[in-house]
């Protein structure tokens, strides 16, 4: 499935990428670090710069992996709950040393008025992730009631 | 529920109407069919549209959803050419706005605020559809 999720940064020109890096804070996560927990309010989405993130199952079956999905470098985590103001639907862990860009709600809202073109690019990057992820999930699980 | 038309009102609605062409579809006609390449997204302006999944037997369908004014379907078409994963059929006389990625592009510079409202509307619908399923299949999904 990771092949189906292209780099979120393709929506930005190289200048905008620099701008993006200057606007939002970079965070280095240690291997094994839990970055956020399921059920928490979501005021941040994460762009994976290097390493990877794992979204975790809420109730893994015994003897089974607790990993629901992997978000590789260039991917975004938490975009749908961030954009819709919902609570986080999964806990997220960095299984290896991982650098992320933390897109906070306050800064994103400020960007909407100060640099609307950049905000639009972030919207499109997030929408692209959400669409590809849900398409791929609905194809895999053959969810009868999901479509787009 | 008026969906996206609750967010986009007044002059913004006038602009939206100017950007996206509208198409009328007679009751019983298909807007699009399962498996076709998705090149456009639809926003229902009036009437109701059924979302159908074909059964194995030719000509038989399961209804998996119904859309009314302000609701949309086919948003995957904005981010690439995917095959349709459902068919859409007009339940009664229907008018839809036809949204393509190409038609959205000029808004980026002309009216990015409207474009952001539009994207908020799409996320809202993706979220509603997704979280409704998640209630049933908690451990299998993630956003």
mmCIF file of C-alpha atoms in Angstrom:
data_model
loop_
_atom_site.group_PDB
_atom_site.id
_atom_site.type_symbol
_atom_site.label_atom_id
_atom_site.label_comp_id
_atom_site.label_asym_id
_atom_site.label_seq_id
_atom_site.Cartn_x
_atom_site.Cartn_y
_atom_site.Cartn_z
ATOM 1 C CA UNK A 1 0.000 0.000 0.000
ATOM 2 C CA UNK A 2 2.857 2.391 0.652
ATOM 3 C CA UNK A 3 3.572 2.487 -3.105
ATOM 4 C CA UNK A 4 0.138 4.019 -3.575
ATOM 5 C CA UNK A 5 0.958 6.959 -1.309
ATOM 6 C CA UNK A 6 3.284 9.370 -3.121
ATOM 7 C CA UNK A 7 5.290 12.081 -1.443
ATOM 8 C CA UNK A 8 3.132 14.796 0.049
ATOM 9 C CA UNK A 9 5.877 17.254 -0.778
ATOM 10 C CA UNK A 10 5.295 16.955 -4.521
ATOM 11 C CA UNK A 11 2.573 19.560 -4.075
ATOM 12 C CA UNK A 12 5.194 22.159 -3.215
ATOM 13 C CA UNK A 13 7.806 23.864 -5.378
ATOM 14 C CA UNK A 14 11.343 23.737 -3.987
ATOM 15 C CA UNK A 15 10.974 27.312 -2.710
ATOM 16 C CA UNK A 16 7.668 26.485 -1.041
ATOM 17 C CA UNK A 17 9.254 23.411 0.538
ATOM 18 C CA UNK A 18 11.839 25.622 2.185
ATOM 19 C CA UNK A 19 9.074 27.964 3.275
ATOM 20 C CA UNK A 20 7.131 25.013 4.650
ATOM 21 C CA UNK A 21 10.156 23.907 6.663
ATOM 22 C CA UNK A 22 10.563 27.442 7.996
ATOM 23 C CA UNK A 23 6.901 27.824 8.898
ATOM 24 C CA UNK A 24 6.442 24.615 10.828
ATOM 25 C CA UNK A 25 8.606 23.045 13.465
ATOM 26 C CA UNK A 26 10.657 19.942 12.867
ATOM 27 C CA UNK A 27 10.614 17.272 15.531
ATOM 28 C CA UNK A 28 13.017 14.372 15.903
ATOM 29 C CA UNK A 29 11.401 11.266 17.352
ATOM 30 C CA UNK A 30 13.311 8.459 19.048
ATOM 31 C CA UNK A 31 12.819 4.838 18.000
ATOM 32 C CA UNK A 32 9.753 3.491 19.796
ATOM 33 C CA UNK A 33 8.389 6.919 20.728
ATOM 34 C CA UNK A 34 4.602 7.259 20.836
ATOM 35 C CA UNK A 35 3.839 10.583 19.146
ATOM 36 C CA UNK A 36 0.132 10.831 19.789
ATOM 37 C CA UNK A 37 -2.671 8.731 21.211
ATOM 38 C CA UNK A 38 -6.002 7.581 19.869
ATOM 39 C CA UNK A 39 -8.942 9.600 21.217
ATOM 40 C CA UNK A 40 -6.930 12.772 21.821
ATOM 41 C CA UNK A 41 -8.090 16.011 20.183
ATOM 42 C CA UNK A 42 -6.130 16.478 16.983
ATOM 43 C CA UNK A 43 -4.523 19.893 16.563
ATOM 44 C CA UNK A 44 -1.493 18.644 14.655
ATOM 45 C CA UNK A 45 -0.847 16.637 11.527
ATOM 46 C CA UNK A 46 2.570 15.222 10.765
ATOM 47 C CA UNK A 47 4.557 15.199 7.532
ATOM 48 C CA UNK A 48 7.172 12.439 7.671
ATOM 49 C CA UNK A 49 10.542 13.855 6.543
ATOM 50 C CA UNK A 50 12.674 10.779 7.198
ATOM 51 C CA UNK A 51 12.179 7.433 8.891
ATOM 52 C CA UNK A 52 8.572 6.277 9.202
ATOM 53 C CA UNK A 53 5.501 6.257 11.424
ATOM 54 C CA UNK A 54 3.175 3.424 12.345
ATOM 55 C CA UNK A 55 -0.517 3.865 13.100
ATOM 56 C CA UNK A 56 -1.467 1.337 15.761
ATOM 57 C CA UNK A 57 -4.512 -0.871 16.158
ATOM 58 C CA UNK A 58 -6.618 0.007 19.166
ATOM 59 C CA UNK A 59 -7.188 -3.626 20.122
ATOM 60 C CA UNK A 60 -4.559 -5.865 18.500
ATOM 61 C CA UNK A 61 -5.314 -9.583 18.690
ATOM 62 C CA UNK A 62 -2.846 -11.599 20.722
ATOM 63 C CA UNK A 63 0.140 -12.776 18.715
ATOM 64 C CA UNK A 64 -0.702 -10.372 15.890
ATOM 65 C CA UNK A 65 1.167 -7.254 14.860
ATOM 66 C CA UNK A 66 -0.240 -4.070 16.411
ATOM 67 C CA UNK A 67 0.543 -2.087 13.241
ATOM 68 C CA UNK A 68 -2.463 -0.877 11.304
ATOM 69 C CA UNK A 69 -0.497 0.927 8.623
ATOM 70 C CA UNK A 70 2.877 2.469 7.913
ATOM 71 C CA UNK A 71 3.421 6.058 6.814
ATOM 72 C CA UNK A 72 6.754 6.386 5.032
ATOM 73 C CA UNK A 73 8.867 9.481 4.411
ATOM 74 C CA UNK A 74 6.872 11.977 2.341
ATOM 75 C CA UNK A 75 3.578 10.771 3.796
ATOM 76 C CA UNK A 76 1.195 12.582 6.136
ATOM 77 C CA UNK A 77 -0.333 11.244 9.327
ATOM 78 C CA UNK A 78 -3.569 12.394 10.963
ATOM 79 C CA UNK A 79 -4.785 14.580 8.107
ATOM 80 C CA UNK A 80 -8.469 13.658 8.150
ATOM 81 C CA UNK A 81 -9.064 14.160 11.867
ATOM 82 C CA UNK A 82 -6.959 17.351 11.686
ATOM 83 C CA UNK A 83 -8.958 18.775 8.784
ATOM 84 C CA UNK A 84 -12.344 17.771 10.205
ATOM 85 C CA UNK A 85 -11.664 18.647 13.842
ATOM 86 C CA UNK A 86 -12.272 15.067 15.005
ATOM 87 C CA UNK A 87 -10.416 13.157 17.679
ATOM 88 C CA UNK A 88 -7.463 11.038 16.656
ATOM 89 C CA UNK A 89 -8.520 7.655 15.371
ATOM 90 C CA UNK A 90 -5.259 5.849 16.144
ATOM 91 C CA UNK A 91 -2.130 6.120 18.223
ATOM 92 C CA UNK A 92 1.021 6.744 16.216
ATOM 93 C CA UNK A 93 4.540 5.432 16.910
ATOM 94 C CA UNK A 94 7.957 6.050 15.354
ATOM 95 C CA UNK A 95 9.474 2.544 15.061
ATOM 96 C CA UNK A 96 12.854 3.972 14.008
ATOM 97 C CA UNK A 97 14.487 7.408 14.544
ATOM 98 C CA UNK A 98 12.152 9.652 12.553
ATOM 99 C CA UNK A 99 11.985 13.336 11.660
ATOM 100 C CA UNK A 100 8.559 14.878 11.265
ATOM 101 C CA UNK A 101 7.237 18.315 10.412
ATOM 102 C CA UNK A 102 4.496 19.276 12.866
ATOM 103 C CA UNK A 103 1.663 21.196 11.188
ATOM 104 C CA UNK A 104 -0.194 22.858 14.058
ATOM 105 C CA UNK A 105 -3.727 24.220 13.746
ATOM 106 C CA UNK A 106 -2.725 27.730 14.869
ATOM 107 C CA UNK A 107 0.018 28.037 12.269
ATOM 108 C CA UNK A 108 -2.107 26.423 9.577
ATOM 109 C CA UNK A 109 -4.927 28.894 10.241
ATOM 110 C CA UNK A 110 -2.464 31.798 10.115
ATOM 111 C CA UNK A 111 -1.111 30.483 6.813
ATOM 112 C CA UNK A 112 -4.631 30.484 5.335
ATOM 113 C CA UNK A 113 -4.759 34.276 5.477
ATOM 114 C CA UNK A 114 -1.044 35.139 5.189
ATOM 115 C CA UNK A 115 -0.010 32.676 2.487
ATOM 116 C CA UNK A 116 -3.181 31.193 1.029
ATOM 117 C CA UNK A 117 -1.406 29.534 -1.901
ATOM 118 C CA UNK A 118 0.774 27.548 0.482
ATOM 119 C CA UNK A 119 -2.231 26.642 2.589
ATOM 120 C CA UNK A 120 -3.990 25.385 -0.569
ATOM 121 C CA UNK A 121 -0.956 23.198 -1.341
ATOM 122 C CA UNK A 122 -1.144 21.734 2.176
ATOM 123 C CA UNK A 123 -4.857 21.071 1.705
ATOM 124 C CA UNK A 124 -4.133 19.288 -1.573
ATOM 125 C CA UNK A 125 -1.305 17.230 -0.089
ATOM 126 C CA UNK A 126 -3.582 16.183 2.787
ATOM 127 C CA UNK A 127 -6.512 15.466 0.476
ATOM 128 C CA UNK A 128 -4.335 13.385 -1.809
ATOM 129 C CA UNK A 129 -3.197 11.299 1.177
ATOM 130 C CA UNK A 130 -6.723 10.860 2.503
ATOM 131 C CA UNK A 131 -8.140 9.867 -0.878
ATOM 132 C CA UNK A 132 -5.394 7.382 -1.710
ATOM 133 C CA UNK A 133 -5.473 5.865 1.762
ATOM 134 C CA UNK A 134 -9.231 5.397 1.881
ATOM 135 C CA UNK A 135 -9.360 4.165 -1.704
ATOM 136 C CA UNK A 136 -6.744 1.598 -0.915
ATOM 137 C CA UNK A 137 -8.485 0.583 2.325
ATOM 138 C CA UNK A 138 -11.868 0.228 0.681
ATOM 139 C CA UNK A 139 -10.336 -1.809 -2.172
ATOM 140 C CA UNK A 140 -8.454 -4.083 0.227
ATOM 141 C CA UNK A 141 -11.218 -4.640 2.717
ATOM 142 C CA UNK A 142 -13.903 -4.526 0.045
ATOM 143 C CA UNK A 143 -15.943 -2.296 2.292
ATOM 144 C CA UNK A 144 -19.380 -2.376 0.791
ATOM 145 C CA UNK A 145 -20.447 0.878 2.359
ATOM 146 C CA UNK A 146 -17.413 2.948 1.459
ATOM 147 C CA UNK A 147 -17.007 4.704 -1.833
ATOM 148 C CA UNK A 148 -15.577 7.886 -3.224
ATOM 149 C CA UNK B 1 -28.479 18.614 5.210
ATOM 150 C CA UNK B 2 -27.155 21.044 2.634
ATOM 151 C CA UNK B 3 -23.519 19.905 2.894
ATOM 152 C CA UNK B 4 -21.127 22.088 0.961
ATOM 153 C CA UNK B 5 -23.779 24.713 0.189
ATOM 154 C CA UNK B 6 -23.905 25.519 3.917
ATOM 155 C CA UNK B 7 -20.265 26.571 3.729
ATOM 156 C CA UNK B 8 -20.307 28.231 0.363
ATOM 157 C CA UNK B 9 -22.965 30.952 0.231
ATOM 158 C CA UNK B 10 -23.599 34.400 -1.255
ATOM 159 C CA UNK B 11 -20.949 35.669 -3.674
ATOM 160 C CA UNK B 12 -18.901 32.508 -3.145
ATOM 161 C CA UNK B 13 -21.850 30.405 -4.331
ATOM 162 C CA UNK B 14 -22.229 32.636 -7.399
ATOM 163 C CA UNK B 15 -18.562 32.094 -8.201
ATOM 164 C CA UNK B 16 -18.821 28.353 -7.635
ATOM 165 C CA UNK B 17 -21.802 28.242 -10.003
ATOM 166 C CA UNK B 18 -19.746 30.125 -12.593
ATOM 167 C CA UNK B 19 -16.739 27.814 -12.298
ATOM 168 C CA UNK B 20 -18.450 24.436 -12.495
ATOM 169 C CA UNK B 21 -20.897 23.514 -15.262
ATOM 170 C CA UNK B 22 -24.202 21.934 -14.294
ATOM 171 C CA UNK B 23 -25.754 18.891 -15.910
ATOM 172 C CA UNK B 24 -29.343 17.630 -15.686
ATOM 173 C CA UNK B 25 -29.917 13.904 -15.407
ATOM 174 C CA UNK B 26 -33.306 12.222 -15.838
ATOM 175 C CA UNK B 27 -34.683 9.825 -13.210
ATOM 176 C CA UNK B 28 -33.192 6.352 -13.603
ATOM 177 C CA UNK B 29 -30.205 7.471 -15.665
ATOM 178 C CA UNK B 30 -26.628 6.708 -14.586
ATOM 179 C CA UNK B 31 -24.205 9.573 -13.934
ATOM 180 C CA UNK B 32 -21.314 7.145 -13.900
ATOM 181 C CA UNK B 33 -20.707 3.431 -13.699
ATOM 182 C CA UNK B 34 -18.593 1.178 -11.498
ATOM 183 C CA UNK B 35 -15.200 0.522 -13.110
ATOM 184 C CA UNK B 36 -15.238 3.532 -15.449
ATOM 185 C CA UNK B 37 -12.192 5.830 -15.169
ATOM 186 C CA UNK B 38 -13.205 8.650 -12.798
ATOM 187 C CA UNK B 39 -12.470 11.982 -14.436
ATOM 188 C CA UNK B 40 -14.890 14.197 -12.550
ATOM 189 C CA UNK B 41 -16.543 14.691 -9.208
ATOM 190 C CA UNK B 42 -20.227 15.519 -8.768
ATOM 191 C CA UNK B 43 -21.974 17.833 -6.326
ATOM 192 C CA UNK B 44 -25.724 17.326 -6.125
ATOM 193 C CA UNK B 45 -27.563 20.627 -6.684
ATOM 194 C CA UNK B 46 -31.110 19.222 -6.605
ATOM 195 C CA UNK B 47 -32.760 15.822 -6.542
ATOM 196 C CA UNK B 48 -31.367 12.593 -5.101
ATOM 197 C CA UNK B 49 -28.701 10.232 -6.354
ATOM 198 C CA UNK B 50 -28.312 6.569 -5.414
ATOM 199 C CA UNK B 51 -24.867 5.066 -4.890
ATOM 200 C CA UNK B 52 -24.844 1.504 -6.203
ATOM 201 C CA UNK B 53 -22.467 -1.440 -6.176
ATOM 202 C CA UNK B 54 -23.041 -4.025 -8.891
ATOM 203 C CA UNK B 55 -23.747 -7.590 -7.792
ATOM 204 C CA UNK B 56 -22.251 -10.571 -9.570
ATOM 205 C CA UNK B 57 -25.456 -11.029 -11.504
ATOM 206 C CA UNK B 58 -25.611 -8.623 -14.450
ATOM 207 C CA UNK B 59 -27.974 -5.689 -13.946
ATOM 208 C CA UNK B 60 -28.417 -6.185 -10.173
ATOM 209 C CA UNK B 61 -27.172 -3.683 -7.618
ATOM 210 C CA UNK B 62 -26.925 -3.051 -3.886
ATOM 211 C CA UNK B 63 -27.742 0.502 -2.826
ATOM 212 C CA UNK B 64 -24.949 1.604 -0.486
ATOM 213 C CA UNK B 65 -25.918 5.230 -0.048
ATOM 214 C CA UNK B 66 -28.092 8.129 -1.162
ATOM 215 C CA UNK B 67 -26.928 11.673 -1.781
ATOM 216 C CA UNK B 68 -29.006 14.869 -1.618
ATOM 217 C CA UNK B 69 -28.334 18.543 -2.417
ATOM 218 C CA UNK B 70 -24.914 19.734 -1.248
ATOM 219 C CA UNK B 71 -23.469 16.240 -0.991
ATOM 220 C CA UNK B 72 -20.825 14.996 -3.353
ATOM 221 C CA UNK B 73 -19.267 11.882 -4.724
ATOM 222 C CA UNK B 74 -16.330 10.945 -6.885
ATOM 223 C CA UNK B 75 -13.747 13.088 -5.078
ATOM 224 C CA UNK B 76 -11.003 10.572 -5.912
ATOM 225 C CA UNK B 77 -11.165 12.002 -9.456
ATOM 226 C CA UNK B 78 -9.525 15.190 -8.149
ATOM 227 C CA UNK B 79 -6.308 13.388 -7.265
ATOM 228 C CA UNK B 80 -5.808 10.958 -10.126
ATOM 229 C CA UNK B 81 -7.669 8.708 -12.501
ATOM 230 C CA UNK B 82 -9.036 5.870 -10.406
ATOM 231 C CA UNK B 83 -11.661 3.422 -11.602
ATOM 232 C CA UNK B 84 -15.067 4.277 -10.086
ATOM 233 C CA UNK B 85 -15.725 2.102 -7.041
ATOM 234 C CA UNK B 86 -19.474 2.681 -7.225
ATOM 235 C CA UNK B 87 -22.132 3.602 -9.774
ATOM 236 C CA UNK B 88 -24.327 6.687 -9.400
ATOM 237 C CA UNK B 89 -27.929 6.726 -10.592
ATOM 238 C CA UNK B 90 -30.448 9.572 -10.492
ATOM 239 C CA UNK B 91 -33.345 8.640 -8.204
ATOM 240 C CA UNK B 92 -35.463 11.473 -9.559
ATOM 241 C CA UNK B 93 -34.764 14.432 -11.858
ATOM 242 C CA UNK B 94 -31.327 15.545 -10.730
ATOM 243 C CA UNK B 95 -29.051 18.495 -11.339
ATOM 244 C CA UNK B 96 -25.348 18.095 -10.564
ATOM 245 C CA UNK B 97 -22.279 20.323 -10.662
ATOM 246 C CA UNK B 98 -19.421 18.701 -12.522
ATOM 247 C CA UNK B 99 -16.067 19.332 -10.848
ATOM 248 C CA UNK B 100 -12.747 18.578 -12.518
ATOM 249 C CA UNK B 101 -9.216 19.166 -11.292
ATOM 250 C CA UNK B 102 -8.590 21.411 -14.302
ATOM 251 C CA UNK B 103 -11.560 23.632 -13.431
ATOM 252 C CA UNK B 104 -10.328 23.962 -9.830
ATOM 253 C CA UNK B 105 -6.842 25.138 -10.741
ATOM 254 C CA UNK B 106 -7.599 28.806 -11.629
ATOM 255 C CA UNK B 107 -9.215 29.246 -8.190
ATOM 256 C CA UNK B 108 -5.794 28.718 -6.579
ATOM 257 C CA UNK B 109 -4.722 32.213 -7.529
ATOM 258 C CA UNK B 110 -8.124 33.798 -8.218
ATOM 259 C CA UNK B 111 -9.910 32.827 -5.021
ATOM 260 C CA UNK B 112 -7.882 30.526 -2.757
ATOM 261 C CA UNK B 113 -10.254 31.228 0.147
ATOM 262 C CA UNK B 114 -13.149 29.713 -1.820
ATOM 263 C CA UNK B 115 -10.976 26.765 -2.803
ATOM 264 C CA UNK B 116 -10.143 26.145 0.866
ATOM 265 C CA UNK B 117 -13.840 26.246 1.805
ATOM 266 C CA UNK B 118 -14.430 23.736 -0.972
ATOM 267 C CA UNK B 119 -11.682 21.435 0.319
ATOM 268 C CA UNK B 120 -13.108 21.751 3.861
ATOM 269 C CA UNK B 121 -16.406 20.506 2.422
ATOM 270 C CA UNK B 122 -14.730 17.513 0.790
ATOM 271 C CA UNK B 123 -12.882 16.604 3.985
ATOM 272 C CA UNK B 124 -16.120 16.860 5.938
ATOM 273 C CA UNK B 125 -17.776 14.313 3.656
ATOM 274 C CA UNK B 126 -14.791 11.975 3.573
ATOM 275 C CA UNK B 127 -14.723 12.178 7.371
ATOM 276 C CA UNK B 128 -18.448 11.486 7.746
ATOM 277 C CA UNK B 129 -18.335 8.490 5.450
ATOM 278 C CA UNK B 130 -15.159 7.118 6.968
ATOM 279 C CA UNK B 131 -16.036 7.569 10.634
ATOM 280 C CA UNK B 132 -19.464 5.997 10.099
ATOM 281 C CA UNK B 133 -17.704 2.822 8.965
ATOM 282 C CA UNK B 134 -15.067 3.063 11.620
ATOM 283 C CA UNK B 135 -17.762 2.754 14.274
ATOM 284 C CA UNK B 136 -18.411 -0.699 12.895
ATOM 285 C CA UNK B 137 -14.849 -1.778 12.137
ATOM 286 C CA UNK B 138 -12.833 0.000 14.759
ATOM 287 C CA UNK B 139 -9.592 -1.910 14.608
ATOM 288 C CA UNK B 140 -9.350 -2.153 10.842
ATOM 289 C CA UNK B 141 -9.235 1.447 9.850
ATOM 290 C CA UNK B 142 -7.298 4.591 10.496
ATOM 291 C CA UNK B 143 -7.315 8.116 9.158
#
